[in-house]
Amino acid sequence: MNDQVIHIRPETLRPAAQWEPPTPDEIRELIRLTGLNGSEVAAVLGLTPQGNKSGRGSRTVRRWTAGDTPIPYAAWALLAHRAGFGLIWVD
């Protein structure tokens, strides 16, 4: 088990115009705070069409957490809201 504490920087919790993209560690921490797993995150964000079992949505989430692909602001903002950070897109 990893006991390392990951802090989510305030710069990642701002409206889009002032937003700084999160690191892969911050993305993993935010997902942990939502209580969802990768496939649940994909479903909540609508990354896979209903009934599609291809795994493409959870693959996208894995790319974000690995640092291969940047997470879009809208996805980050919805996950931040789900994790209890409020409506970060509102000034």
The first five atom37 places (N, CA, C, CB, O) and aatype in JSON, in Angstrom:
{
  "aatype": [12, 2, 3, 5, 19, 9, 8, 9, 1, 14, 6, 16, 10, 1, 14, 0, 0, 5, 17, 6, 14, 14, 16, 14, 3, 6, 9, 1, 6, 10, 9, 1, 10, 16, 7, 10, 2, 7, 15, 6, 19, 0, 0, 19, 10, 7, 10, 16, 14, 5, 7, 2, 11, 15, 7, 1, 7, 15, 1, 16, 19, 1, 1, 17, 16, 0, 7, 3, 16, 14, 9, 14, 18, 0, 0, 17, 0, 10, 10, 0, 8, 1, 0, 7, 13, 7, 10, 9, 17, 19, 3],
  "atom_mask": [
    [1, 1, 1, 1, 1],
    [1, 1, 1, 1, 1],
    [1, 1, 1, 1, 1],
    [1, 1, 1, 1, 1],
    [1, 1, 1, 1, 1],
    [1, 1, 1, 1, 1],
    [1, 1, 1, 1, 1],
    [1, 1, 1, 1, 1],
    [1, 1, 1, 1, 1],
    [1, 1, 1, 1, 1],
    [1, 1, 1, 1, 1],
    [1, 1, 1, 1, 1],
    [1, 1, 1, 1, 1],
    [1, 1, 1, 1, 1],
    [1, 1, 1, 1, 1],
    [1, 1, 1, 1, 1],
    [1, 1, 1, 1, 1],
    [1, 1, 1, 1, 1],
    [1, 1, 1, 1, 1],
    [1, 1, 1, 1, 1],
    [1, 1, 1, 1, 1],
    [1, 1, 1, 1, 1],
    [1, 1, 1, 1, 1],
    [1, 1, 1, 1, 1],
    [1, 1, 1, 1, 1],
    [1, 1, 1, 1, 1],
    [1, 1, 1, 1, 1],
    [1, 1, 1, 1, 1],
    [1, 1, 1, 1, 1],
    [1, 1, 1, 1, 1],
    [1, 1, 1, 1, 1],
    [1, 1, 1, 1, 1],
    [1, 1, 1, 1, 1],
    [1, 1, 1, 1, 1],
    [1, 1, 1, 0, 1],
    [1, 1, 1, 1, 1],
    [1, 1, 1, 1, 1],
    [1, 1, 1, 0, 1],
    [1, 1, 1, 1, 1],
    [1, 1, 1, 1, 1],
    [1, 1, 1, 1, 1],
    [1, 1, 1, 1, 1],
    [1, 1, 1, 1, 1],
    [1, 1, 1, 1, 1],
    [1, 1, 1, 1, 1],
    [1, 1, 1, 0, 1],
    [1, 1, 1, 1, 1],
    [1, 1, 1, 1, 1],
    [1, 1, 1, 1, 1],
    [1, 1, 1, 1, 1],
    [1, 1, 1, 0, 1],
    [1, 1, 1, 1, 1],
    [1, 1, 1, 1, 1],
    [1, 1, 1, 1, 1],
    [1, 1, 1, 0, 1],
    [1, 1, 1, 1, 1],
    [1, 1, 1, 0, 1],
    [1, 1, 1, 1, 1],
    [1, 1, 1, 1, 1],
    [1, 1, 1, 1, 1],
    [1, 1, 1, 1, 1],
    [1, 1, 1, 1, 1],
    [1, 1, 1, 1, 1],
    [1, 1, 1, 1, 1],
    [1, 1, 1, 1, 1],
    [1, 1, 1, 1, 1],
    [1, 1, 1, 0, 1],
    [1, 1, 1, 1, 1],
    [1, 1, 1, 1, 1],
    [1, 1, 1, 1, 1],
    [1, 1, 1, 1, 1],
    [1, 1, 1, 1, 1],
    [1, 1, 1, 1, 1],
    [1, 1, 1, 1, 1],
    [1, 1, 1, 1, 1],
    [1, 1, 1, 1, 1],
    [1, 1, 1, 1, 1],
    [1, 1, 1, 1, 1],
    [1, 1, 1, 1, 1],
    [1, 1, 1, 1, 1],
    [1, 1, 1, 1, 1],
    [1, 1, 1, 1, 1],
    [1, 1, 1, 1, 1],
    [1, 1, 1, 0, 1],
    [1, 1, 1, 1, 1],
    [1, 1, 1, 0, 1],
    [1, 1, 1, 1, 1],
    [1, 1, 1, 1, 1],
    [1, 1, 1, 1, 1],
    [1, 1, 1, 1, 1],
    [1, 1, 1, 1, 1]
  ],
  "atom_positions": [
    [[0.84, -1.19, 0.0], [0.0, 0.0, 0.0], [0.88, 1.24, 0.0], [-0.95, 0.01, 1.22], [1.9, 1.28, 0.68]],
    [[0.49, 2.24, -0.76], [1.23, 3.48, -0.85], [0.67, 4.49, 0.13], [1.2, 4.03, -2.29], [-0.49, 4.9, 0.01]],
    [[1.49, 4.9, 1.12], [1.04, 5.85, 2.14], [1.43, 7.28, 1.81], [1.62, 5.46, 3.49], [1.22, 8.18, 2.62]],
    [[1.99, 7.5, 0.62], [2.4, 8.84, 0.22], [1.17, 9.74, 0.1], [3.18, 8.79, -1.11], [0.17, 9.38, -0.52]],
    [[1.27, 10.92, 0.7], [0.18, 11.88, 0.64], [0.35, 12.72, -0.63], [0.14, 12.79, 1.92], [1.41, 13.32, -0.85]],
    [[-0.69, 12.76, -1.44], [-0.68, 13.57, -2.65], [-1.61, 14.76, -2.43], [-1.11, 12.73, -3.91], [-2.78, 14.59, -2.12]],
    [[-1.07, 15.94, -2.6], [-1.88, 17.15, -2.47], [-2.29, 17.62, -3.86], [-1.1, 18.26, -1.71], [-1.51, 17.57, -4.8]],
    [[-3.5, 18.07, -3.96], [-3.99, 18.63, -5.22], [-3.8, 20.14, -5.14], [-5.5, 18.25, -5.48], [-4.36, 20.81, -4.27]],
    [[-2.99, 20.67, -6.04], [-2.66, 22.09, -6.03], [-3.89, 22.95, -6.29], [-1.57, 22.39, -7.06], [-4.73, 22.58, -7.12]],
    [[-4.01, 24.08, -5.6], [-5.14, 24.99, -5.83], [-5.24, 25.47, -7.27], [-5.04, 26.18, -4.9], [-6.33, 25.77, -7.76]],
    [[-4.1, 25.56, -7.96], [-4.08, 26.03, -9.35], [-4.88, 25.11, -10.27], [-2.65, 26.14, -9.85], [-5.32, 25.53, -11.34]],
    [[-5.06, 23.85, -9.86], [-5.8, 22.89, -10.68], [-7.3, 22.97, -10.41], [-5.3, 21.48, -10.42], [-8.09, 22.31, -11.08]],
    [[-7.68, 23.76, -9.43], [-9.08, 23.85, -9.01], [-9.67, 25.23, -9.3], [-9.21, 23.54, -7.52], [-10.5, 25.74, -8.55]],
    [[-9.24, 25.8, -10.4], [-9.69, 27.13, -10.82], [-10.56, 27.04, -12.07], [-8.49, 28.04, -11.07], [-10.58, 26.02, -12.74]],
    [[-11.29, 28.13, -12.37], [-12.0, 28.18, -13.65], [-11.02, 27.99, -14.82], [-12.76, 29.53, -13.8], [-9.83, 28.24, -14.67]],
    [[-11.52, 27.57, -15.94], [-10.69, 27.18, -17.08], [-9.66, 28.23, -17.49], [-11.57, 26.86, -18.25], [-8.53, 27.89, -17.83]],
    [[-10.04, 29.5, -17.47], [-9.12, 30.55, -17.92], [-7.87, 30.66, -17.06], [-9.84, 31.89, -17.93], [-6.82, 31.08, -17.55]],
    [[-7.96, 30.28, -15.79], [-6.82, 30.35, -14.87], [-6.29, 28.97, -14.48], [-7.21, 31.11, -13.62], [-5.44, 28.86, -13.59]],
    [[-6.77, 27.94, -15.1], [-6.48, 26.55, -14.73], [-5.08, 26.13, -15.13], [-7.48, 25.62, -15.35], [-4.6, 26.44, -16.22]],
    [[-4.44, 25.4, -14.24], [-3.18, 24.72, -14.55], [-3.48, 23.23, -14.55], [-2.03, 25.09, -13.53], [-4.02, 22.72, -13.56]],
    [[-3.15, 22.52, -15.61], [-3.46, 21.09, -15.67], [-2.81, 20.31, -14.53], [-3.01, 20.52, -17.01], [-1.7, 20.65, -14.09]],
    [[-3.49, 19.29, -14.06], [-2.96, 18.48, -12.96], [-1.88, 17.51, -13.44], [-4.08, 17.71, -12.28], [-1.8, 17.18, -14.62]],
    [[-1.08, 17.07, -12.5], [-0.1, 16.02, -12.77], [-0.82, 14.67, -12.77], [1.07, 16.04, -11.71], [-1.94, 14.57, -12.27]],
    [[-0.2, 13.64, -13.31], [-0.81, 12.3, -13.21], [-1.09, 11.89, -11.75], [0.1, 11.27, -13.87], [-2.1, 11.25, -11.47]],
    [[-0.19, 12.25, -10.83], [-0.43, 11.93, -9.41], [-1.68, 12.63, -8.9], [0.79, 12.34, -8.56], [-2.46, 12.04, -8.15]],
    [[-1.88, 13.88, -9.29], [-3.07, 14.62, -8.86], [-4.33, 14.0, -9.46], [-2.97, 16.1, -9.26], [-5.37, 13.93, -8.8]],
    [[-4.24, 13.55, -10.7], [-5.4, 12.9, -11.33], [-5.75, 11.63, -10.57], [-5.12, 12.58, -12.82], [-6.92, 11.39, -10.27]],
    [[-4.74, 10.82, -10.27], [-5.0, 9.57, -9.51], [-5.6, 9.89, -8.14], [-3.68, 8.76, -9.34], [-6.51, 9.19, -7.69]],
    [[-5.08, 10.93, -7.48], [-5.61, 11.3, -6.16], [-7.05, 11.78, -6.26], [-4.73, 12.39, -5.52], [-7.88, 11.4, -5.43]],
    [[-7.35, 12.59, -7.25], [-8.72, 13.06, -7.4], [-9.68, 11.89, -7.66], [-8.81, 14.09, -8.55], [-10.77, 11.84, -7.09]],
    [[-9.26, 10.97, -8.51], [-10.09, 9.78, -8.76], [-10.28, 8.99, -7.46], [-9.45, 8.88, -9.85], [-11.38, 8.52, -7.18]],
    [[-9.21, 8.85, -6.68], [-9.33, 8.14, -5.39], [-10.36, 8.84, -4.51], [-7.95, 8.08, -4.67], [-11.17, 8.18, -3.85]],
    [[-10.33, 10.17, -4.49], [-11.26, 10.92, -3.65], [-12.71, 10.79, -4.12], [-10.87, 12.38, -3.65], [-13.63, 10.95, -3.32]],
    [[-12.92, 10.49, -5.39], [-14.29, 10.28, -5.87], [-14.85, 8.96, -5.39], [-14.34, 10.33, -7.39], [-16.07, 8.79, -5.32]],
    [[-13.97, 8.02, -5.07], [-14.42, 6.69, -4.66], [-14.76, 5.79, -5.84], [0.0, 0.0, 0.0], [-15.32, 4.7, -5.67]],
    [[-14.42, 6.23, -7.04], [-14.73, 5.48, -8.25], [-13.48, 4.77, -8.77], [-15.31, 6.4, -9.34], [-12.36, 5.2, -8.5]],
    [[-13.69, 3.68, -9.52], [-12.57, 3.06, -10.22], [-12.53, 3.61, -11.64], [-12.69, 1.49, -10.21], [-13.39, 4.41, -12.02]],
    [[-11.55, 3.19, -12.43], [-11.37, 3.72, -13.77], [-12.56, 3.55, -14.68], [0.0, 0.0, 0.0], [-12.93, 4.48, -15.4]],
    [[-13.17, 2.38, -14.65], [-14.33, 2.16, -15.53], [-15.54, 2.95, -15.05], [-14.68, 0.66, -15.6], [-16.36, 3.38, -15.87]],
    [[-15.66, 3.15, -13.75], [-16.76, 3.97, -13.23], [-16.55, 5.44, -13.59], [-16.87, 3.82, -11.69], [-17.51, 6.15, -13.91]],
    [[-15.3, 5.9, -13.54], [-14.99, 7.26, -13.96], [-15.37, 7.44, -15.43], [-13.49, 7.58, -13.75], [-16.0, 8.44, -15.8]],
    [[-15.0, 6.48, -16.25], [-15.33, 6.54, -17.68], [-16.84, 6.61, -17.88], [-14.76, 5.32, -18.42], [-17.32, 7.37, -18.72]],
    [[-17.59, 5.82, -17.12], [-19.05, 5.81, -17.26], [-19.65, 7.15, -16.82], [-19.66, 4.66, -16.44], [-20.53, 7.69, -17.49]],
    [[-19.18, 7.68, -15.68], [-19.7, 8.95, -15.17], [-19.44, 10.07, -16.17], [-19.05, 9.29, -13.81], [-20.28, 10.96, -16.34]],
    [[-18.3, 10.03, -16.83], [-17.93, 11.08, -17.79], [-18.49, 10.83, -19.18], [-16.44, 11.21, -17.86], [-18.3, 11.65, -20.08]],
    [[-19.17, 9.71, -19.36], [-19.75, 9.41, -20.67], [-18.72, 9.07, -21.72], [0.0, 0.0, 0.0], [-18.91, 9.35, -22.9]],
    [[-17.62, 8.46, -21.3], [-16.55, 8.13, -22.25], [-16.84, 6.89, -23.07], [-15.27, 7.95, -21.51], [-16.19, 6.65, -24.09]],
    [[-17.81, 6.1, -22.65], [-18.17, 4.91, -23.43], [-19.66, 4.94, -23.66], [-17.74, 3.6, -22.71], [-20.43, 5.24, -22.75]],
    [[-20.09, 4.63, -24.86], [-21.53, 4.54, -25.11], [-22.13, 3.43, -24.25], [-21.82, 4.3, -26.61], [-21.48, 2.41, -24.0]],
    [[-23.36, 3.62, -23.82], [-24.01, 2.61, -23.0], [-24.05, 1.28, -23.74], [-25.42, 3.07, -22.61], [-24.39, 1.23, -24.92]],
    [[-23.72, 0.22, -23.04], [-23.74, -1.11, -23.63], [-22.44, -1.47, -24.33], [0.0, 0.0, 0.0], [-22.25, -2.62, -24.72]],
    [[-21.53, -0.51, -24.48], [-20.25, -0.78, -25.13], [-19.28, -1.33, -24.09], [-19.67, 0.5, -25.82], [-18.97, -0.64, -23.12]],
    [[-18.81, -2.52, -24.29], [-17.9, -3.15, -23.33], [-16.47, -3.17, -23.85], [-18.36, -4.57, -23.02], [-15.67, -4.0, -23.43]],
    [[-16.13, -2.26, -24.76], [-14.82, -2.29, -25.39], [-13.69, -1.88, -24.45], [-14.81, -1.38, -26.59], [-12.53, -2.19, -24.72]],
    [[-14.01, -1.19, -23.37], [-12.97, -0.74, -22.46], [-12.28, 0.54, -22.89], [0.0, 0.0, 0.0], [-11.33, 0.98, -22.25]],
    [[-12.75, 1.14, -23.98], [-12.09, 2.35, -24.49], [-12.13, 3.5, -23.49], [-12.72, 2.78, -25.78], [-11.17, 4.25, -23.39]],
    [[-13.23, 3.64, -22.77], [-13.33, 4.72, -21.8], [-12.35, 4.57, -20.66], [0.0, 0.0, 0.0], [-11.69, 5.54, -20.28]],
    [[-12.24, 3.37, -20.11], [-11.3, 3.18, -19.01], [-9.86, 3.26, -19.51], [-11.55, 1.82, -18.32], [-8.96, 3.62, -18.75]],
    [[-9.63, 2.94, -20.78], [-8.3, 3.1, -21.37], [-7.93, 4.59, -21.41], [-8.25, 2.48, -22.8], [-6.78, 4.95, -21.17]],
    [[-8.89, 5.43, -21.72], [-8.66, 6.88, -21.71], [-8.28, 7.34, -20.31], [-9.92, 7.64, -22.2], [-7.35, 8.13, -20.16]],
    [[-8.98, 6.86, -19.3], [-8.68, 7.22, -17.92], [-7.26, 6.77, -17.56], [-9.71, 6.6, -16.94], [-6.52, 7.5, -16.9]],
    [[-6.89, 5.57, -17.99], [-5.52, 5.08, -17.72], [-4.48, 5.97, -18.4], [-5.37, 3.62, -18.21], [-3.4, 6.19, -17.85]],
    [[-4.78, 6.47, -19.59], [-3.84, 7.37, -20.28], [-3.65, 8.67, -19.49], [-4.33, 7.68, -21.72], [-2.55, 9.21, -19.42]],
    [[-4.75, 9.16, -18.91], [-4.65, 10.37, -18.09], [-3.77, 10.12, -16.87], [-6.04, 10.84, -17.65], [-2.9, 10.92, -16.55]],
    [[-4.01, 9.0, -16.18], [-3.28, 8.72, -14.94], [-1.83, 8.33, -15.19], [-3.98, 7.63, -14.16], [-1.0, 8.43, -14.28]],
    [[-1.52, 7.88, -16.39], [-0.14, 7.54, -16.74], [0.63, 8.75, -17.26], [-0.12, 6.43, -17.78], [1.85, 8.71, -17.38]],
    [[-0.08, 9.82, -17.58], [0.57, 11.01, -18.12], [0.76, 10.95, -19.62], [0.0, 0.0, 0.0], [1.47, 11.79, -20.19]],
    [[0.14, 9.98, -20.28], [0.26, 9.84, -21.73], [-0.59, 10.86, -22.48], [-0.13, 8.44, -22.16], [-0.24, 11.29, -23.58]],
    [[-1.71, 11.24, -21.88], [-2.66, 12.17, -22.49], [-3.13, 13.14, -21.42], [-3.88, 11.41, -23.14], [-3.46, 12.7, -20.31]],
    [[-3.17, 14.43, -21.7], [-3.67, 15.37, -20.69], [-5.18, 15.2, -20.48], [-3.35, 16.82, -21.1], [-5.92, 14.93, -21.43]],
    [[-5.6, 15.36, -19.26], [-7.03, 15.28, -18.96], [-7.69, 16.59, -19.42], [-7.28, 15.02, -17.42], [-7.16, 17.67, -19.14]],
    [[-8.81, 16.52, -20.1], [-9.51, 17.76, -20.49], [-10.06, 18.48, -19.24], [-10.66, 17.44, -21.48], [-10.41, 17.85, -18.25]],
    [[-10.12, 19.79, -19.34], [-10.62, 20.57, -18.21], [-12.01, 20.12, -17.78], [-10.64, 22.05, -18.57], [-12.27, 19.97, -16.59]],
    [[-12.91, 19.91, -18.73], [-14.29, 19.55, -18.38], [-14.33, 18.25, -17.58], [-15.14, 19.4, -19.66], [-15.09, 18.16, -16.61]],
    [[-13.54, 17.26, -17.96], [-13.51, 16.0, -17.22], [-12.95, 16.23, -15.81], [-12.65, 14.95, -17.96], [-13.49, 15.71, -14.83]],
    [[-11.87, 17.0, -15.72], [-11.27, 17.31, -14.42], [-12.28, 18.04, -13.52], [-9.99, 18.17, -14.61], [-12.42, 17.72, -12.34]],
    [[-12.97, 19.02, -14.09], [-13.93, 19.81, -13.3], [-15.07, 18.94, -12.79], [-14.48, 20.96, -14.14], [-15.49, 19.09, -11.64]],
    [[-15.57, 18.05, -13.62], [-16.65, 17.16, -13.17], [-16.17, 16.2, -12.08], [-17.22, 16.35, -14.35], [-16.88, 15.95, -11.11]],
    [[-14.97, 15.69, -12.23], [-14.42, 14.81, -11.19], [-14.15, 15.58, -9.9], [-13.12, 14.14, -11.69], [-14.36, 15.06, -8.81]],
    [[-13.67, 16.82, -10.03], [-13.43, 17.65, -8.84], [-14.74, 17.89, -8.09], [-12.79, 19.0, -9.24], [-14.78, 17.83, -6.86]],
    [[-15.8, 18.15, -8.83], [-17.11, 18.33, -8.21], [-17.53, 17.05, -7.5], [-18.16, 18.74, -9.26], [-18.0, 17.1, -6.36]],
    [[-17.38, 15.93, -8.17], [-17.74, 14.63, -7.59], [-16.93, 14.33, -6.33], [-17.54, 13.51, -8.62], [-17.42, 13.69, -5.4]],
    [[-15.67, 14.8, -6.29], [-14.79, 14.57, -5.15], [-15.04, 15.55, -4.01], [-13.34, 14.66, -5.59], [-14.43, 15.43, -2.94]],
    [[-15.93, 16.51, -4.22], [-16.28, 17.43, -3.14], [-15.62, 18.79, -3.19], [0.0, 0.0, 0.0], [-15.68, 19.54, -2.22]],
    [[-14.99, 19.14, -4.31], [-14.31, 20.44, -4.43], [-15.22, 21.54, -4.93], [-13.14, 20.32, -5.36], [-14.79, 22.68, -5.08]],
    [[-16.47, 21.22, -5.19], [-17.43, 22.23, -5.62], [-17.39, 22.5, -7.1], [0.0, 0.0, 0.0], [-16.85, 21.72, -7.89]],
    [[-17.98, 23.63, -7.48], [-18.09, 24.02, -8.88], [-16.87, 24.85, -9.26], [-19.41, 24.83, -9.14], [-16.91, 26.08, -9.24]],
    [[-15.78, 24.18, -9.6], [-14.53, 24.89, -9.84], [-14.59, 25.76, -11.09], [-13.38, 23.9, -9.96], [-13.75, 26.65, -11.27]],
    [[-15.55, 25.53, -11.94], [-15.65, 26.31, -13.18], [-16.35, 27.65, -12.97], [-16.4, 25.51, -14.23], [-16.43, 28.45, -13.9]],
    [[-16.86, 27.92, -11.76], [-17.55, 29.16, -11.44], [-16.58, 30.09, -10.7], [-18.83, 28.9, -10.59], [-15.93, 29.67, -9.74]],
    [[-16.49, 31.35, -11.16], [-15.64, 32.34, -10.47], [-16.18, 32.65, -9.11], [-15.53, 33.63, -11.28], [-15.61, 33.46, -8.38]]
  ]
}
